[in-house]
Coordinates of C-alpha atoms in Angstrom, one line a residue:
X118 CA 58.5 26.5 3.5
X119 CA 59.0 26.1 7.2
X120 CA 55.4 26.9 8.2
X121 CA 53.8 23.6 6.9
X122 CA 56.4 21.5 8.7
X123 CA 55.8 23.4 12.0
X124 CA 52.0 23.1 11.6
X125 CA 52.4 19.4 10.9
X126 CA 54.3 18.9 14.2
X127 CA 52.0 21.1 16.2
X128 CA 48.9 19.2 14.8
X129 CA 50.5 15.9 15.7
X130 CA 51.2 17.1 19.2
X131 CA 47.6 18.4 19.5
X132 CA 46.3 15.0 18.4
X133 CA 48.4 13.2 21.1
X134 CA 47.3 15.5 23.9
X135 CA 43.7 15.3 22.8
X136 CA 43.9 11.5 22.7
X137 CA 45.2 11.6 26.3
X138 CA 42.0 13.3 27.3
X139 CA 39.9 11.1 25.1
X140 CA 41.1 7.7 26.4
X141 CA 40.8 9.0 30.0
X142 CA 37.3 10.2 29.4
X143 CA 36.1 7.2 27.3
X144 CA 37.3 4.8 30.1
X145 CA 35.1 6.6 32.6
X146 CA 32.2 6.7 30.2
X147 CA 32.5 2.9 29.7
X148 CA 32.7 2.4 33.4
X149 CA 29.7 4.6 34.2
X150 CA 27.6 2.7 31.6
X151 CA 28.7 -0.7 32.9
X152 CA 30.5 -1.7 29.7
X153 CA 33.4 -4.2 29.7
X154 CA 36.9 -2.9 29.1
X155 CA 37.0 -4.7 25.7
X156 CA 33.7 -3.2 24.6
X157 CA 34.9 0.2 25.7
X158 CA 37.9 -0.2 23.3
X159 CA 36.1 -1.9 20.4
X160 CA 32.9 0.2 20.4
X161 CA 33.2 3.5 22.3
X162 CA 36.8 4.4 21.6
X163 CA 36.9 2.9 18.1
X164 CA 33.7 4.6 17.0
X165 CA 34.9 7.9 18.4
X166 CA 38.3 7.9 16.7
X167 CA 37.0 6.4 13.4
X168 CA 34.2 9.0 13.2
X169 CA 36.4 11.8 11.6
X170 CA 37.6 9.7 8.7
X171 CA 34.1 8.2 8.2
X172 CA 32.8 11.8 7.9
X173 CA 35.5 12.5 5.3
X174 CA 34.4 9.4 3.3
X175 CA 30.8 10.5 3.6
X176 CA 31.5 14.0 2.3
X177 CA 33.6 12.6 -0.5
X178 CA 31.2 10.0 -1.8
X179 CA 27.9 11.9 -1.2
X180 CA 28.8 15.5 -2.0
X181 CA 31.8 14.9 -4.3
X182 CA 31.5 17.1 -7.5
X183 CA 33.0 14.5 -9.9
X184 CA 34.3 11.0 -10.1
X185 CA 37.7 12.0 -8.8
X186 CA 36.3 13.3 -5.5
X187 CA 34.2 10.1 -5.1
X188 CA 37.4 8.0 -5.7
X189 CA 38.9 9.7 -2.7
X190 CA 36.2 8.2 -0.5
X191 CA 36.7 4.7 -2.1
X192 CA 40.4 4.9 -1.5
X193 CA 39.9 5.9 2.1
X194 CA 37.7 2.8 2.6
X195 CA 40.6 0.6 1.5
X196 CA 43.5 2.7 2.9
X197 CA 42.2 2.9 6.4
X198 CA 42.1 -0.9 7.1
X199 CA 45.6 -1.2 5.4
X200 CA 47.2 1.3 7.8
X201 CA 45.5 -0.1 10.9
X202 CA 46.5 -3.7 9.9
X203 CA 50.1 -2.8 9.4
X204 CA 51.3 0.4 10.9
X205 CA 49.0 0.7 13.9
X206 CA 49.7 -2.9 15.1
X207 CA 53.4 -2.3 14.5
X208 CA 53.3 0.8 16.6
X209 CA 51.7 -1.2 19.4
X210 CA 54.5 -3.7 19.2
X211 CA 57.2 -1.0 19.2
X212 CA 55.5 0.7 22.2
X213 CA 55.8 -2.6 24.1
X214 CA 59.5 -2.9 23.3
X215 CA 60.3 0.6 24.5
X216 CA 59.4 -0.3 28.1
X217 CA 62.4 0.8 30.1
X218 CA 62.5 -1.9 32.7
X219 CA 64.0 -5.1 31.4
X220 CA 61.9 -7.5 33.5
X221 CA 58.8 -5.7 32.6
X222 CA 59.8 -5.8 28.9
X223 CA 60.2 -9.6 29.1
X224 CA 56.9 -9.9 30.8
X225 CA 55.2 -7.9 28.1
X226 CA 56.9 -10.1 25.5
X227 CA 55.3 -13.1 27.0
X228 CA 51.8 -11.6 27.4
X229 CA 50.9 -9.1 24.8
X230 CA 47.2 -9.9 25.2
X231 CA 45.2 -11.6 28.0
X232 CA 43.4 -14.9 27.4
X233 CA 39.9 -13.5 27.4
X234 CA 40.9 -10.6 25.1
X235 CA 42.7 -13.1 22.8
X236 CA 39.5 -15.0 22.2
X237 CA 37.6 -11.8 21.4
X238 CA 40.4 -10.6 19.1
X239 CA 40.3 -13.9 17.2
X240 CA 36.5 -13.5 16.7
X241 CA 37.2 -9.9 15.5
X242 CA 39.7 -11.1 12.9
X243 CA 37.2 -13.7 11.6
X244 CA 34.5 -11.1 11.3
X245 CA 36.8 -8.6 9.6
X246 CA 38.1 -11.1 7.1
X247 CA 34.7 -12.3 6.1
X248 CA 33.3 -8.7 5.6
X249 CA 36.5 -7.4 4.0
X250 CA 36.8 -10.2 1.4
X251 CA 33.1 -9.6 0.5
X252 CA 33.6 -5.8 0.0
X253 CA 36.7 -6.4 -2.2
X254 CA 34.9 -9.0 -4.3
X255 CA 32.1 -6.5 -4.9
X256 CA 34.6 -4.0 -6.1
X257 CA 35.6 -6.4 -8.9
X258 CA 32.2 -6.9 -10.5
X259 CA 29.3 -4.7 -11.6
X260 CA 25.6 -5.5 -11.5
X261 CA 22.4 -3.5 -11.1
X262 CA 21.5 -4.0 -7.5
X263 CA 25.0 -3.7 -6.0
X264 CA 24.3 -0.4 -4.4
X265 CA 21.6 -1.9 -2.2
X266 CA 24.1 -4.3 -0.7
X267 CA 25.6 -1.4 1.2
X268 CA 22.7 -1.8 3.7
X269 CA 24.0 -5.2 4.6
X270 CA 27.3 -3.7 5.7
X271 CA 25.5 -1.3 8.0
X272 CA 23.6 -4.3 9.5
X273 CA 26.8 -6.2 9.9
X274 CA 28.3 -3.4 12.0
X275 CA 25.2 -3.2 14.0
X276 CA 25.4 -6.9 14.7
X277 CA 29.0 -6.6 15.7
X278 CA 28.3 -3.7 18.1
X279 CA 25.4 -5.8 19.7
X280 CA 27.8 -8.7 20.1
X281 CA 30.4 -6.6 21.8
X282 CA 28.1 -4.8 24.2
X283 CA 26.2 -8.0 25.2
X284 CA 29.3 -10.2 25.6
X285 CA 30.5 -11.0 29.0
X286 CA 33.7 -9.2 30.2
X287 CA 35.4 -7.5 33.1
X288 CA 34.2 -3.9 33.8
X289 CA 36.9 -1.5 34.9
X290 CA 37.0 -0.8 38.6
X291 CA 36.9 2.9 39.4
X292 CA 40.0 2.5 41.6
X293 CA 42.0 1.2 38.6
X294 CA 41.1 4.2 36.5
X295 CA 43.2 7.4 36.4
X296 CA 41.3 10.4 37.8
X297 CA 39.2 12.2 35.2
X298 CA 41.3 15.1 33.9
X299 CA 38.4 17.6 34.1
X300 CA 37.7 16.7 37.8
X301 CA 41.0 15.3 39.1
X302 CA 40.0 15.4 42.8
X303 CA 36.8 13.4 42.3
X304 CA 37.2 9.7 43.1
X305 CA 34.0 8.9 41.2
X306 CA 33.2 11.7 38.7
X307 CA 29.7 12.4 37.4
X308 CA 28.8 10.9 34.0
X309 CA 28.2 14.4 32.6
X310 CA 31.8 15.4 33.1
X311 CA 33.1 12.2 31.6
X312 CA 30.9 12.6 28.5
X313 CA 31.8 16.3 28.2
X314 CA 35.6 15.5 28.3
X315 CA 35.2 12.7 25.8
X316 CA 33.2 14.7 23.3
X317 CA 35.4 17.8 23.7
X318 CA 38.6 15.7 23.2
X319 CA 36.9 14.1 20.1
X320 CA 36.2 17.5 18.6
X321 CA 39.8 18.5 19.2
X322 CA 41.1 15.3 17.6
X323 CA 38.9 15.9 14.6
X324 CA 40.1 19.5 14.1
X325 CA 43.8 18.6 14.6
X326 CA 43.4 15.6 12.3
X327 CA 42.0 17.8 9.5
X328 CA 44.9 20.2 9.9
X329 CA 47.4 17.3 9.9
X330 CA 45.9 15.8 6.7
X331 CA 45.9 19.2 5.0
X332 CA 49.5 19.9 5.9
X333 CA 50.5 16.4 4.7
X334 CA 49.1 17.4 1.3
X335 CA 51.3 20.6 1.4
X336 CA 54.5 18.9 2.7
X337 CA 54.3 16.0 0.2
X338 CA 54.9 18.2 -2.9
X339 CA 57.5 20.2 -1.1
X340 CA 59.4 16.9 -0.7
X341 CA 59.0 16.1 -4.4
X342 CA 56.2 13.5 -3.9
X343 CA 53.4 13.4 -6.5
X344 CA 50.0 14.4 -5.1
X345 CA 48.5 11.0 -6.0
X346 CA 51.2 9.2 -4.1
X347 CA 50.7 11.5 -1.1
X348 CA 46.9 10.7 -1.2
X349 CA 47.5 7.0 -1.4
X350 CA 50.4 6.5 1.0
X351 CA 50.5 9.4 3.5
X352 CA 46.9 10.5 3.9
X353 CA 45.6 7.2 5.3
X354 CA 48.4 7.3 7.9
X355 CA 47.3 10.7 8.9
X356 CA 43.6 9.8 9.2
X357 CA 44.4 6.7 11.3
X358 CA 46.7 8.7 13.7
X359 CA 44.1 9.0 16.5
X360 CA 43.7 5.2 16.8
X361 CA 47.4 4.7 16.8
X362 CA 47.9 7.4 19.4
X363 CA 45.2 5.9 21.6
X364 CA 47.0 2.5 21.4
X365 CA 50.3 4.0 22.4
X366 CA 48.8 5.7 25.4
X367 CA 47.0 2.5 26.6
X368 CA 50.2 0.4 26.1
X369 CA 52.1 3.0 28.1
X370 CA 49.5 2.6 30.9
X371 CA 49.8 -1.2 30.8
X372 CA 46.4 -1.7 29.2
X373 CA 47.4 -3.7 26.1
X374 CA 43.9 -5.3 25.8
X375 CA 42.3 -1.9 25.3
X376 CA 45.0 -0.9 22.8
X377 CA 44.5 -3.9 20.6
X378 CA 40.7 -3.8 21.0
X379 CA 40.7 -0.1 19.9
X380 CA 42.5 -1.0 16.7
X381 CA 40.4 -4.1 16.1
X382 CA 37.2 -2.2 16.6
X383 CA 38.3 0.6 14.3
X384 CA 39.0 -1.9 11.6
X385 CA 35.5 -3.3 11.9
X386 CA 34.2 0.2 11.4
X387 CA 36.5 0.8 8.4
X388 CA 35.3 -2.6 6.9
X389 CA 31.6 -1.7 7.1
X390 CA 30.6 2.0 7.3
X391 CA 32.8 3.5 4.6
X392 CA 32.2 0.4 2.4
X393 CA 28.4 0.9 2.8
X394 CA 28.7 4.6 1.8
X395 CA 30.9 3.6 -1.2
X396 CA 28.4 1.0 -2.4
X397 CA 25.4 3.3 -2.0
X398 CA 26.9 6.4 -3.6
X399 CA 29.6 5.3 -6.1
X400 CA 30.1 2.5 -8.7
X401 CA 32.5 0.8 -6.2
X402 CA 35.0 -0.5 -8.7
X403 CA 38.5 -1.0 -7.4
X404 CA 41.6 -0.3 -9.5
X405 CA 44.8 -2.3 -9.4
X406 CA 46.4 -0.2 -6.6
X407 CA 43.3 -0.6 -4.3
X408 CA 43.3 -4.4 -5.0
X409 CA 47.0 -4.5 -4.0
X410 CA 46.1 -2.6 -0.8
X411 CA 43.4 -5.2 -0.1
X412 CA 45.8 -8.1 -0.7
X413 CA 48.4 -6.7 1.8
X414 CA 45.6 -6.0 4.3
X415 CA 44.4 -9.6 4.1
X416 CA 47.9 -10.9 4.4
X417 CA 48.5 -8.9 7.6
X418 CA 45.2 -10.0 9.2
X419 CA 45.8 -13.7 8.3
X420 CA 49.2 -13.4 9.9
X421 CA 47.8 -11.8 13.0
X422 CA 45.1 -14.5 13.2
X423 CA 47.6 -17.3 13.0
X424 CA 49.8 -15.8 15.8
X425 CA 46.8 -15.3 18.0
X426 CA 45.4 -18.8 17.2
X427 CA 48.7 -20.5 18.1
X428 CA 49.5 -18.2 21.0
X429 CA 52.7 -17.0 19.4
X430 CA 51.8 -13.2 19.3
X431 CA 54.6 -11.1 20.8
X432 CA 55.6 -7.4 20.7
X433 CA 58.3 -8.2 18.1
X434 CA 55.9 -10.0 15.9
X435 CA 53.5 -7.1 16.1
X436 CA 56.2 -4.7 15.2
X437 CA 57.1 -6.8 12.2
X438 CA 53.7 -6.1 10.6
X439 CA 54.9 -2.6 9.7
X440 CA 57.1 -4.2 7.1
X441 CA 54.0 -5.1 5.1
X442 CA 53.2 -1.4 4.6
X443 CA 56.7 -1.0 3.1
X444 CA 55.9 -3.9 0.8
X445 CA 52.7 -2.2 -0.2
X446 CA 54.5 1.1 -0.8
X447 CA 57.2 -0.6 -2.9
X448 CA 54.6 -2.2 -5.2
X449 CA 52.5 1.0 -5.8
X450 CA 54.8 2.6 -8.4
X451 CA 54.5 -0.5 -10.6
X452 CA 50.7 -0.3 -10.5
X453 CA 50.0 3.4 -11.0

């Protein structure tokens, strides 16, 4: 019985170390290609860390042998945004509050996000809410041409990426970046090394994440949790672990804008690509539990938008979003 718990801890440690290499590499890739820091977080980092769970959704809905397998993919399309909107943002807030220096902690409380990043994050929340509400609404009705609407979600993500890449923003200065871990002595490492480190770290994240998810499935029953409850409550947390780890690392480095941009960009991916796959390859009908997950997700994003809009966002308020996941978990037994 001890082996699954040990593997769970080892895989979590491997994810964290891999994320250290990934965020270091992806910052250099963004710098070498002239991308703004925000675009590096919302596009490059978000796409890289969201790729593993998108692949899981793709395999589930395209190659699933029966309706049960396809429902796993549909659940992932709703569970991912829920975890990011509640737990991931809460972890960022908690990471802020663990800063040891009191003066620095107070400064962080006053400025969780910079003014330019705040405007971009507000736009991201509007984009996400519009797309997310549409995908939930489509899950409540059935009509003949619904599968073809999946293409619109892919186009929506393409438009979002174009907006992020072409928008103005500060590009990271090479002197502000930590040395590339593969070539620590090089002041301005070659693009090839930065890409190799980023891709290699991404492969390690994918492998460690798969092991983590598998061991969650083993540990759950050992703790007396039903398999369906494990799949609904714990698996999404496991699949979104890389984004959360990235955010913690960037907060620790004093790059809160990148941390929040990474989560926001990952949410845009989760709102579009898995949804498109679900619409194209499944009936895309949501049960009561998934609708409840959607309601909690919308509540979290509306709250985040309000705090950003009125300049009231702080580390403590970000940490409080984690309570919404507890609210979701408390309501699940009454809906199953």
